[in-house]
Short mmCIF file of C-alpha atoms and ligand atoms in Angstrom, two decimals:
data_model
loop_
_atom_site.label_atom_id
_atom_site.label_comp_id
_atom_site.label_asym_id
_atom_site.label_seq_id
_atom_site.Cartn_x
_atom_site.Cartn_y
_atom_site.Cartn_z
CA MET A 22 -4.16 -21.90 15.11
CA THR A 23 -0.91 -21.42 17.04
CA LEU A 24 1.71 -20.10 14.70
CA LEU A 25 4.67 -20.83 16.87
CA ASP A 26 4.41 -23.55 19.40
CA ASP A 27 7.21 -24.65 21.70
CA LYS A 28 5.75 -28.16 21.80
CA THR A 29 6.13 -28.45 18.02
CA SER A 30 9.60 -26.88 18.01
CA HIS A 31 8.56 -23.49 16.61
CA THR A 32 6.80 -24.29 13.38
CA VAL A 33 6.04 -21.50 10.93
CA LYS A 34 3.02 -22.13 8.78
CA ILE A 35 3.35 -21.45 5.09
CA SER A 36 0.45 -19.46 3.67
CA PRO A 37 -0.80 -18.21 7.04
CA SER A 38 -4.44 -17.25 7.58
CA LEU A 39 -5.56 -13.64 8.11
CA ASP A 40 -5.57 -14.06 11.92
CA GLU A 41 -2.16 -15.68 11.83
CA ILE A 42 -0.77 -12.82 9.74
CA GLU A 43 -2.02 -10.33 12.33
CA ALA A 44 -0.50 -12.40 15.15
CA TRP A 45 2.86 -12.32 13.36
CA LEU A 46 2.66 -8.57 12.89
CA ARG A 47 2.22 -8.23 16.65
CA GLU A 48 4.97 -10.76 17.48
CA GLU A 49 7.92 -9.25 19.37
CA ASP A 50 9.86 -12.31 20.55
CA PRO A 51 13.24 -12.24 18.71
CA LYS A 52 13.56 -16.04 18.82
CA LYS A 53 10.20 -16.52 17.18
CA LEU A 54 10.94 -13.83 14.63
CA THR A 55 14.16 -15.61 13.71
CA LYS A 56 11.95 -18.52 12.68
CA LEU A 57 9.85 -16.21 10.52
CA TRP A 58 12.95 -14.80 8.77
CA HIS A 59 14.18 -18.34 8.16
CA ALA A 60 10.84 -19.50 6.73
CA ALA A 61 10.67 -16.47 4.40
CA ASP A 62 14.25 -16.97 3.26
CA GLN A 63 13.72 -20.68 2.60
CA THR A 64 10.52 -19.96 0.68
CA ARG A 65 12.33 -17.34 -1.39
CA LYS A 66 15.13 -19.79 -2.17
CA ARG A 67 12.71 -22.56 -3.06
CA TYR A 68 10.48 -20.55 -5.40
CA VAL A 69 12.67 -17.84 -6.94
CA GLY A 70 16.19 -19.03 -6.19
CA ASP A 71 19.32 -17.14 -5.15
CA ASP A 72 19.41 -14.62 -7.98
CA VAL A 73 18.80 -10.99 -7.08
CA HIS A 74 17.37 -9.11 -10.05
CA LEU A 75 18.46 -5.55 -10.71
CA ARG A 76 15.80 -3.15 -12.00
CA GLY A 77 17.19 0.19 -13.17
CA LEU A 78 14.96 2.95 -11.80
CA ILE A 79 14.49 6.10 -13.90
CA GLU A 80 12.48 8.83 -12.18
CA ILE A 81 11.26 10.52 -15.34
CA SER A 82 9.20 13.35 -13.80
CA ASN A 83 8.31 14.73 -10.39
CA TYR A 84 5.26 16.67 -11.61
CA CYS A 85 2.06 15.32 -10.09
CA CYS A 86 -1.55 16.41 -10.25
CA ARG A 87 -2.58 14.37 -7.17
CA GLN A 88 -2.82 15.35 -3.51
CA CYS A 89 -1.82 12.16 -1.67
CA ALA A 90 -1.55 13.19 1.96
CA TYR A 91 1.73 11.32 2.48
CA CYS A 92 3.87 12.13 -0.56
CA GLY A 93 6.33 14.95 -1.14
CA LEU A 94 5.53 15.04 -4.88
CA ARG A 95 1.87 16.00 -4.24
CA ALA A 96 0.65 18.94 -6.33
CA GLY A 97 0.14 21.04 -3.20
CA ASN A 98 3.86 20.98 -2.34
CA THR A 99 4.88 24.30 -3.86
CA ARG A 100 8.37 24.14 -2.35
CA LEU A 101 9.43 21.39 -4.71
CA GLU A 102 11.21 22.37 -7.91
CA ARG A 103 9.70 20.30 -10.72
CA TYR A 104 11.45 18.55 -13.63
CA ARG A 105 10.62 16.23 -16.50
CA LEU A 106 13.34 14.28 -18.36
CA THR A 107 13.64 14.63 -22.12
CA GLU A 108 13.45 11.64 -24.41
CA GLU A 109 17.22 11.77 -24.92
CA GLU A 110 17.87 11.92 -21.18
CA ILE A 111 15.65 8.87 -20.66
CA MET A 112 17.36 6.97 -23.49
CA GLY A 113 20.75 7.87 -21.97
CA CYS A 114 19.70 6.20 -18.70
CA VAL A 115 18.35 3.22 -20.66
CA GLN A 116 21.74 2.79 -22.37
CA GLN A 117 23.39 2.74 -18.96
CA ALA A 118 21.01 -0.04 -17.90
CA VAL A 119 22.13 -2.05 -20.92
CA ARG A 120 25.81 -1.35 -20.16
CA PHE A 121 25.37 -2.52 -16.56
CA GLY A 122 23.66 -5.72 -17.72
CA TYR A 123 20.26 -5.00 -16.14
CA GLY A 124 17.22 -6.86 -17.46
CA THR A 125 14.60 -4.21 -16.72
CA VAL A 126 14.12 -0.47 -16.57
CA VAL A 127 11.39 1.03 -14.41
CA LEU A 128 10.03 4.38 -15.60
CA GLN A 129 8.45 6.10 -12.62
CA SER A 130 6.86 9.53 -12.10
CA GLY A 131 4.12 11.48 -10.40
CA GLU A 132 0.75 11.40 -12.16
CA ASP A 133 1.94 13.83 -14.79
CA TYR A 134 -0.25 14.56 -17.81
CA GLY A 135 2.66 16.50 -19.29
CA ILE A 136 3.77 12.94 -20.08
CA GLU A 137 1.60 12.48 -23.11
CA ARG A 138 0.32 9.11 -24.26
CA GLU A 139 2.04 9.05 -27.66
CA TRP A 140 5.28 10.58 -26.41
CA LEU A 141 5.67 7.82 -23.82
CA ALA A 142 4.46 5.10 -26.21
CA ASN A 143 7.23 6.13 -28.60
CA ILE A 144 9.85 5.87 -25.83
CA VAL A 145 8.56 2.41 -24.83
CA ARG A 146 8.75 1.32 -28.49
CA ARG A 147 12.30 2.63 -28.76
CA ILE A 148 13.41 0.75 -25.63
CA LYS A 149 11.76 -2.45 -26.85
CA THR A 150 13.25 -2.27 -30.34
CA GLU A 151 16.71 -0.90 -29.48
CA THR A 152 17.45 -2.96 -26.34
CA PRO A 153 16.68 -6.38 -24.81
CA LEU A 154 15.16 -4.76 -21.69
CA ALA A 155 11.80 -5.38 -20.05
CA VAL A 156 9.91 -2.15 -19.41
CA THR A 157 8.05 -1.52 -16.16
CA LEU A 158 5.87 1.56 -15.84
CA SER A 159 4.85 3.28 -12.60
CA LEU A 160 3.06 6.41 -13.71
CA GLY A 161 -0.05 6.47 -11.51
CA GLU A 162 -3.74 6.11 -12.33
CA ARG A 163 -3.69 6.98 -15.99
CA PRO A 164 -6.80 6.62 -18.18
CA ASP A 165 -7.50 3.23 -19.79
CA GLU A 166 -6.54 4.54 -23.25
CA ASP A 167 -3.02 5.39 -22.02
CA LEU A 168 -2.55 2.01 -20.32
CA ILE A 169 -3.74 0.25 -23.51
CA ALA A 170 -1.46 2.31 -25.78
CA TRP A 171 1.62 1.68 -23.63
CA ARG A 172 0.92 -2.04 -23.46
CA GLU A 173 0.53 -2.10 -27.26
CA ALA A 174 3.85 -0.24 -27.51
CA GLY A 175 5.46 -3.15 -25.62
CA ALA A 176 5.46 -2.24 -21.91
CA ASP A 177 5.71 -5.46 -19.89
CA ARG A 178 4.80 -4.55 -16.32
CA TYR A 179 2.97 -1.91 -14.31
CA LEU A 180 3.47 -0.95 -10.67
CA LEU A 181 0.63 0.65 -8.75
CA ARG A 182 0.58 0.29 -4.98
CA PHE A 183 -2.96 0.17 -3.58
CA GLU A 184 -1.46 1.78 -0.43
CA THR A 185 -4.09 0.36 1.96
CA SER A 186 -7.00 -2.06 1.62
CA ASP A 187 -8.95 -0.08 4.23
CA PRO A 188 -11.46 1.93 2.15
CA GLU A 189 -11.93 4.65 4.77
CA LEU A 190 -8.20 5.22 5.31
CA TYR A 191 -7.62 5.13 1.54
CA ARG A 192 -10.23 7.83 0.99
CA LEU A 193 -8.66 9.99 3.70
CA ILE A 194 -5.08 9.79 2.46
CA HIS A 195 -5.70 9.56 -1.27
CA PRO A 196 -8.16 12.14 -2.59
CA ALA A 197 -9.77 11.28 -5.93
CA GLY A 198 -7.97 12.36 -9.09
CA PRO A 199 -9.06 13.96 -12.36
CA HIS A 200 -9.48 10.90 -14.53
CA ARG A 201 -10.67 8.05 -12.35
CA ARG A 202 -13.31 9.40 -10.03
CA GLU A 203 -13.13 6.55 -7.54
CA GLY A 204 -9.35 6.14 -7.87
CA ASN A 205 -9.85 2.46 -7.09
CA ARG A 206 -6.36 1.10 -7.57
CA ILE A 207 -7.39 -2.52 -7.07
CA GLU A 208 -9.81 -2.25 -10.00
CA ILE A 209 -7.08 -0.61 -12.09
CA LEU A 210 -4.70 -3.48 -11.25
CA LYS A 211 -7.28 -5.99 -12.48
CA PHE A 212 -7.66 -4.00 -15.69
CA LEU A 213 -3.88 -3.91 -16.17
CA ARG A 214 -3.72 -7.68 -15.77
CA SER A 215 -6.50 -8.13 -18.33
CA LEU A 216 -4.30 -6.18 -20.78
CA GLY A 217 -1.46 -8.66 -20.25
CA TYR A 218 0.80 -6.58 -18.00
CA GLU A 219 2.57 -8.27 -15.11
CA ILE A 220 1.16 -6.37 -12.15
CA GLY A 221 2.88 -5.07 -9.07
CA SER A 222 1.42 -3.43 -6.03
CA GLY A 223 2.12 -2.85 -2.36
CA VAL A 224 1.60 -0.64 0.64
CA MET A 225 3.47 1.63 3.03
CA VAL A 226 4.06 0.24 6.49
CA GLY A 227 3.00 2.38 9.44
CA ILE A 228 1.02 5.20 7.79
CA PRO A 229 -0.81 7.13 10.54
CA GLY A 230 -4.24 5.52 10.92
CA GLN A 231 -3.08 2.05 9.77
CA THR A 232 -4.14 -0.69 12.18
CA TYR A 233 -2.68 -4.19 12.56
CA GLN A 234 -5.92 -5.59 11.25
CA SER A 235 -5.85 -3.45 8.11
CA LEU A 236 -2.18 -4.26 7.44
CA ALA A 237 -2.93 -7.99 7.83
CA ASN A 238 -5.75 -7.51 5.36
CA ASP A 239 -3.36 -5.76 2.94
CA ILE A 240 -1.08 -8.81 2.99
CA ASP A 241 -4.06 -11.11 2.47
CA THR A 242 -5.06 -8.90 -0.49
CA PHE A 243 -1.60 -9.41 -2.08
CA ARG A 244 -2.40 -13.12 -2.02
CA ALA A 245 -5.94 -12.67 -3.36
CA LEU A 246 -4.67 -10.57 -6.28
CA ASP A 247 -1.91 -13.13 -6.98
CA LEU A 248 0.49 -10.24 -7.56
CA ASP A 249 3.54 -10.70 -9.77
CA MET A 250 5.50 -8.04 -7.85
CA VAL A 251 4.98 -6.66 -4.35
CA GLY A 252 6.77 -3.60 -2.99
CA VAL A 253 6.48 -2.71 0.69
CA GLY A 254 8.44 -0.03 2.50
CA PRO A 255 8.13 2.00 5.67
CA TYR A 256 6.09 5.21 5.59
CA ILE A 257 8.52 8.11 6.14
CA GLY A 258 6.96 11.46 7.09
CA HIS A 259 7.58 14.44 4.80
CA PRO A 260 7.13 17.77 6.61
CA ASP A 261 5.58 19.43 3.52
CA THR A 262 2.64 17.04 3.47
CA PRO A 263 -0.49 16.92 5.66
CA LEU A 264 0.41 13.53 7.16
CA GLY A 265 4.06 14.49 7.72
CA ALA A 266 2.99 17.77 9.34
CA ARG A 267 1.01 15.56 11.74
CA VAL A 268 -2.44 16.69 10.67
CA GLU A 269 -4.56 13.99 12.26
CA ILE A 270 -6.39 12.20 9.50
CA ARG A 271 -7.74 9.32 11.54
CA VAL A 272 -7.08 8.58 15.17
CA VAL A 273 -6.73 4.94 16.16
CA PRO A 274 -5.97 3.65 19.66
CA ARG A 275 -2.20 3.58 20.25
CA GLU A 276 -2.12 -0.21 20.66
CA ASN A 277 -3.76 -0.66 17.23
CA GLN A 278 -1.50 1.74 15.29
CA VAL A 279 1.19 -0.03 13.24
CA PRO A 280 4.63 1.56 13.84
CA ASN A 281 6.61 2.65 10.77
CA THR A 282 9.72 0.84 11.91
CA GLU A 283 12.40 -1.19 10.22
CA LEU A 284 11.41 -4.30 12.19
CA MET A 285 7.75 -4.01 11.17
CA THR A 286 8.81 -3.66 7.53
CA TYR A 287 10.84 -6.88 7.70
CA LYS A 288 7.80 -8.67 9.12
CA VAL A 289 5.71 -7.45 6.20
CA VAL A 290 8.38 -8.46 3.65
CA ALA A 291 8.66 -11.94 5.21
CA LEU A 292 4.88 -12.49 5.38
CA THR A 293 4.53 -11.25 1.81
CA ARG A 294 6.98 -13.93 0.68
CA LEU A 295 4.93 -16.57 2.51
CA VAL A 296 1.64 -15.53 0.88
CA CYS A 297 3.09 -14.76 -2.59
CA PRO A 298 5.96 -17.26 -2.89
CA GLN A 299 6.56 -16.69 -6.62
CA ALA A 300 6.42 -12.90 -6.58
CA ASN A 301 9.30 -10.58 -7.28
CA ILE A 302 9.77 -8.60 -4.06
CA PRO A 303 12.19 -5.65 -3.84
CA SER A 304 14.26 -4.71 -0.84
CA THR A 305 13.20 -1.06 -1.04
CA THR A 306 15.01 2.26 -0.88
CA ALA A 307 12.70 3.37 1.95
CA LEU A 308 13.90 0.38 3.99
CA ALA A 309 17.54 1.22 3.17
CA THR A 310 16.81 4.79 4.28
CA LEU A 311 15.95 3.50 7.78
CA ASN A 312 19.08 1.33 7.94
CA ARG A 313 21.73 2.56 5.53
CA ALA A 314 24.31 0.01 6.58
CA LEU A 315 22.28 -3.20 6.30
CA GLY A 316 18.64 -2.50 5.39
CA ARG A 317 18.92 -3.76 1.82
CA GLU A 318 20.78 -6.91 2.85
CA LEU A 319 18.37 -7.75 5.66
CA GLY A 320 15.41 -7.25 3.32
CA LEU A 321 17.04 -9.69 0.87
CA GLN A 322 17.60 -12.19 3.68
CA ARG A 323 14.00 -11.96 4.90
CA GLY A 324 12.12 -12.64 1.69
CA ALA A 325 13.13 -10.11 -0.99
CA ASN A 326 14.81 -10.98 -4.32
CA VAL A 327 15.00 -7.66 -6.21
CA VAL A 328 16.85 -4.36 -5.82
CA MET A 329 16.33 -1.17 -7.80
CA PRO A 330 19.56 0.75 -8.43
CA ASN A 331 18.84 4.34 -9.39
CA LEU A 332 19.73 5.50 -12.92
CA THR A 333 18.20 8.97 -12.60
CA PRO A 334 20.84 11.67 -13.24
CA PRO A 335 21.92 13.02 -9.78
CA GLN A 336 20.85 16.62 -10.54
CA TYR A 337 17.22 15.38 -10.83
CA ARG A 338 17.42 12.68 -8.19
CA VAL A 339 17.51 15.20 -5.33
CA LYS A 340 14.22 16.63 -6.63
CA TYR A 341 12.40 13.29 -6.58
CA GLU A 342 11.78 13.85 -2.90
CA ILE A 343 8.92 11.53 -1.97
CA TYR A 344 10.21 11.67 1.61
CA PRO A 345 13.25 13.43 3.10
CA ALA A 346 16.76 12.03 3.67
CA LYS A 347 16.32 9.41 0.97
CA VAL A 348 19.35 7.19 0.72
CA CYS A 349 21.74 7.33 -2.30
CA ILE A 350 20.61 10.67 -3.74
CA ASP A 351 24.18 11.89 -4.30
CA GLU A 352 25.46 8.75 -5.98
CA THR A 353 26.10 8.45 -9.68
CA ALA A 354 24.52 5.53 -11.55
CA ASP A 355 27.95 3.84 -11.64
CA GLN A 356 28.37 4.12 -7.88
CA CYS A 357 24.84 2.85 -7.28
CA HIS A 358 25.49 -0.11 -9.57
CA MET A 359 28.79 -1.10 -7.93
CA CYS A 360 27.35 -0.69 -4.43
CA MET A 361 24.32 -2.92 -5.15
CA ARG A 362 26.45 -5.64 -6.72
CA ALA A 363 28.83 -5.63 -3.76
CA ARG A 364 25.95 -5.88 -1.28
CA ILE A 365 24.47 -8.85 -3.16
CA MET A 366 27.81 -10.69 -3.31
CA ARG A 367 28.55 -10.02 0.37
CA ILE A 368 25.49 -12.00 1.47
CA GLY A 369 26.36 -14.93 -0.82
CA ARG A 370 23.68 -14.30 -3.44
CA SER A 371 24.08 -14.02 -7.21
CA VAL A 372 23.19 -11.19 -9.57
CA GLY A 373 20.32 -12.27 -11.83
CA SER A 374 20.56 -12.14 -15.60
CA GLY A 375 17.79 -11.67 -18.16
CA GLN A 376 14.49 -9.91 -17.63
CA GLY A 377 13.65 -11.75 -14.39
CA GLY A 378 9.89 -11.86 -14.91
CA ARG A 379 7.58 -13.74 -12.59
CA LYS A 380 8.35 -17.44 -12.37
CA ARG A 381 5.23 -19.53 -12.64
CA SER A 382 6.90 -22.92 -12.54
CA GLU A 383 6.51 -25.25 -9.58
CA PRO A 384 9.21 -24.95 -6.95
CA MET A 385 12.00 -27.51 -6.69
CA ALA A 386 9.77 -29.47 -4.30
CA ASN A 387 6.12 -28.91 -3.58
CA ASN A 388 5.66 -26.43 -0.75
CA GLN A 389 1.98 -27.14 -0.10
CA GLY A 390 1.13 -27.50 3.54
CA LYS A 391 4.79 -27.30 4.46
CA THR A 392 5.94 -25.96 7.80
CA TYR A 393 9.44 -24.83 8.63
CA THR A 394 10.99 -25.78 11.93
N1 LIG B 25 2.84 8.36 -8.82
C1 LIG B 25 2.92 6.95 -8.89
C2 LIG B 25 1.98 6.30 -7.91
O1 LIG B 25 1.49 6.97 -7.02
O2 LIG B 25 1.77 5.10 -8.06
C3 LIG B 25 4.32 6.41 -8.71
C4 LIG B 25 5.25 7.22 -7.86
S1 LIG B 25 4.85 7.22 -6.13
C5 LIG B 25 5.99 8.38 -5.50
C6 LIG B 25 5.53 5.64 -5.62
C7 LIG B 25 5.20 5.20 -4.22
O3 LIG B 25 5.89 6.00 -3.26
C8 LIG B 25 3.77 5.31 -3.77
O4 LIG B 25 2.99 4.26 -4.28
C9 LIG B 25 3.89 5.28 -2.24
O5 LIG B 25 3.63 3.99 -1.71
C10 LIG B 25 5.35 5.66 -2.00
N2 LIG B 25 5.43 6.82 -1.09
C11 LIG B 25 4.87 8.02 -1.27
N3 LIG B 25 5.08 8.80 -0.19
C12 LIG B 25 5.80 8.07 0.70
C13 LIG B 25 6.31 8.32 2.00
N4 LIG B 25 6.12 9.48 2.61
N5 LIG B 25 7.00 7.32 2.62
C14 LIG B 25 7.19 6.14 1.99
N6 LIG B 25 6.74 5.85 0.76
C15 LIG B 25 6.04 6.80 0.12
FE1 LIG B 26 1.62 11.75 -6.93
FE2 LIG B 26 2.20 9.13 -6.68
FE3 LIG B 26 3.00 10.92 -4.83
FE4 LIG B 26 0.40 10.33 -5.03
S1 LIG B 26 2.08 8.90 -4.45
S2 LIG B 26 1.28 12.40 -4.83
S3 LIG B 26 0.19 10.03 -7.22
S4 LIG B 26 3.65 10.81 -6.93
#
């Protein structure tokens, strides 16, 4: 089916098919893309409203036992100085989240077994009993017993990007870990949902070896999993990783390789909103790193409804180097907070209050079969 047709005054189909998603990813015409941005923004407004939710990010450890070929925290990166926050340091960041009026804290780290099950469960319990915050965890592919214990302690959500739905590419960039032999993140997401977590996932845009077809399939997989949260950001090469050092992992013809550009990331954000209209979608730090002036705002105007101000103390923040030249690493939590608020206000949106979990209610008007013109 034609996605954009001059005879029908540029209609954009809501819930596009797999082929249509791929056609959009390849679309370069600025006029047609303006229609896509508009459709994503209208869908966002209709389903999740104008509020932008603030999730306070706390990077609790940069230790990692995994060897992901793309990530600066990989165990093989011996140049990185490692750190792990203490319980009191984490609770200090949590108190800041409360002071700033955030509804959620996100505890993120490498896959670090120095973070012990009971130690973290106790911190989750403290946050849930001492504050009104929702707790999101993003701690990698931990064993079932850990995921169960943290859910029982009160954790609300879990983020685990499946990175790519292409099994061959996944195997090449994501070697198996110690606890889950297959490292099948999609299976882990299903398990997390069965435990009652809200689940979030996502992919990087433009990893070497990623084709248009596989990226279209990733977006279709977001829909199939009915994700509560979807995070997508550009792949940014880190020189101390195999992929960043340009070790060829899989060669695909030039015309099939997805570029890791800002524009491509906006397309993925917008299409994600069309296939997962109720999801919470962040305008990511990786996107802001590509366009420091306006990346966050444009993400919010092309489908996103969440931002994640960083609460990690600055002396540790510089060491959470997933990729180089990350934006905002020198800012204090106060500066980050003020900056995010100002950016939200400048584009005429409101700062969300409360925990901002997934909305499952029907939109203001039924969107089924709707097209935007
Ligand atoms: N260790 C946990 C995990 O892997 O799920 C959470 C932390 S990990 C650093 C968070 C995300 O960073 C990954 O899921 C990946 O998509 C993203 N990431 C890693 N390396 C990246 C890179 N070079 N460019 C952009 N994003 C990257
Ligand atoms: Fe570790 Fe996560 Fe980075 Fe993989 S993506 S190396 S699991 S921090």
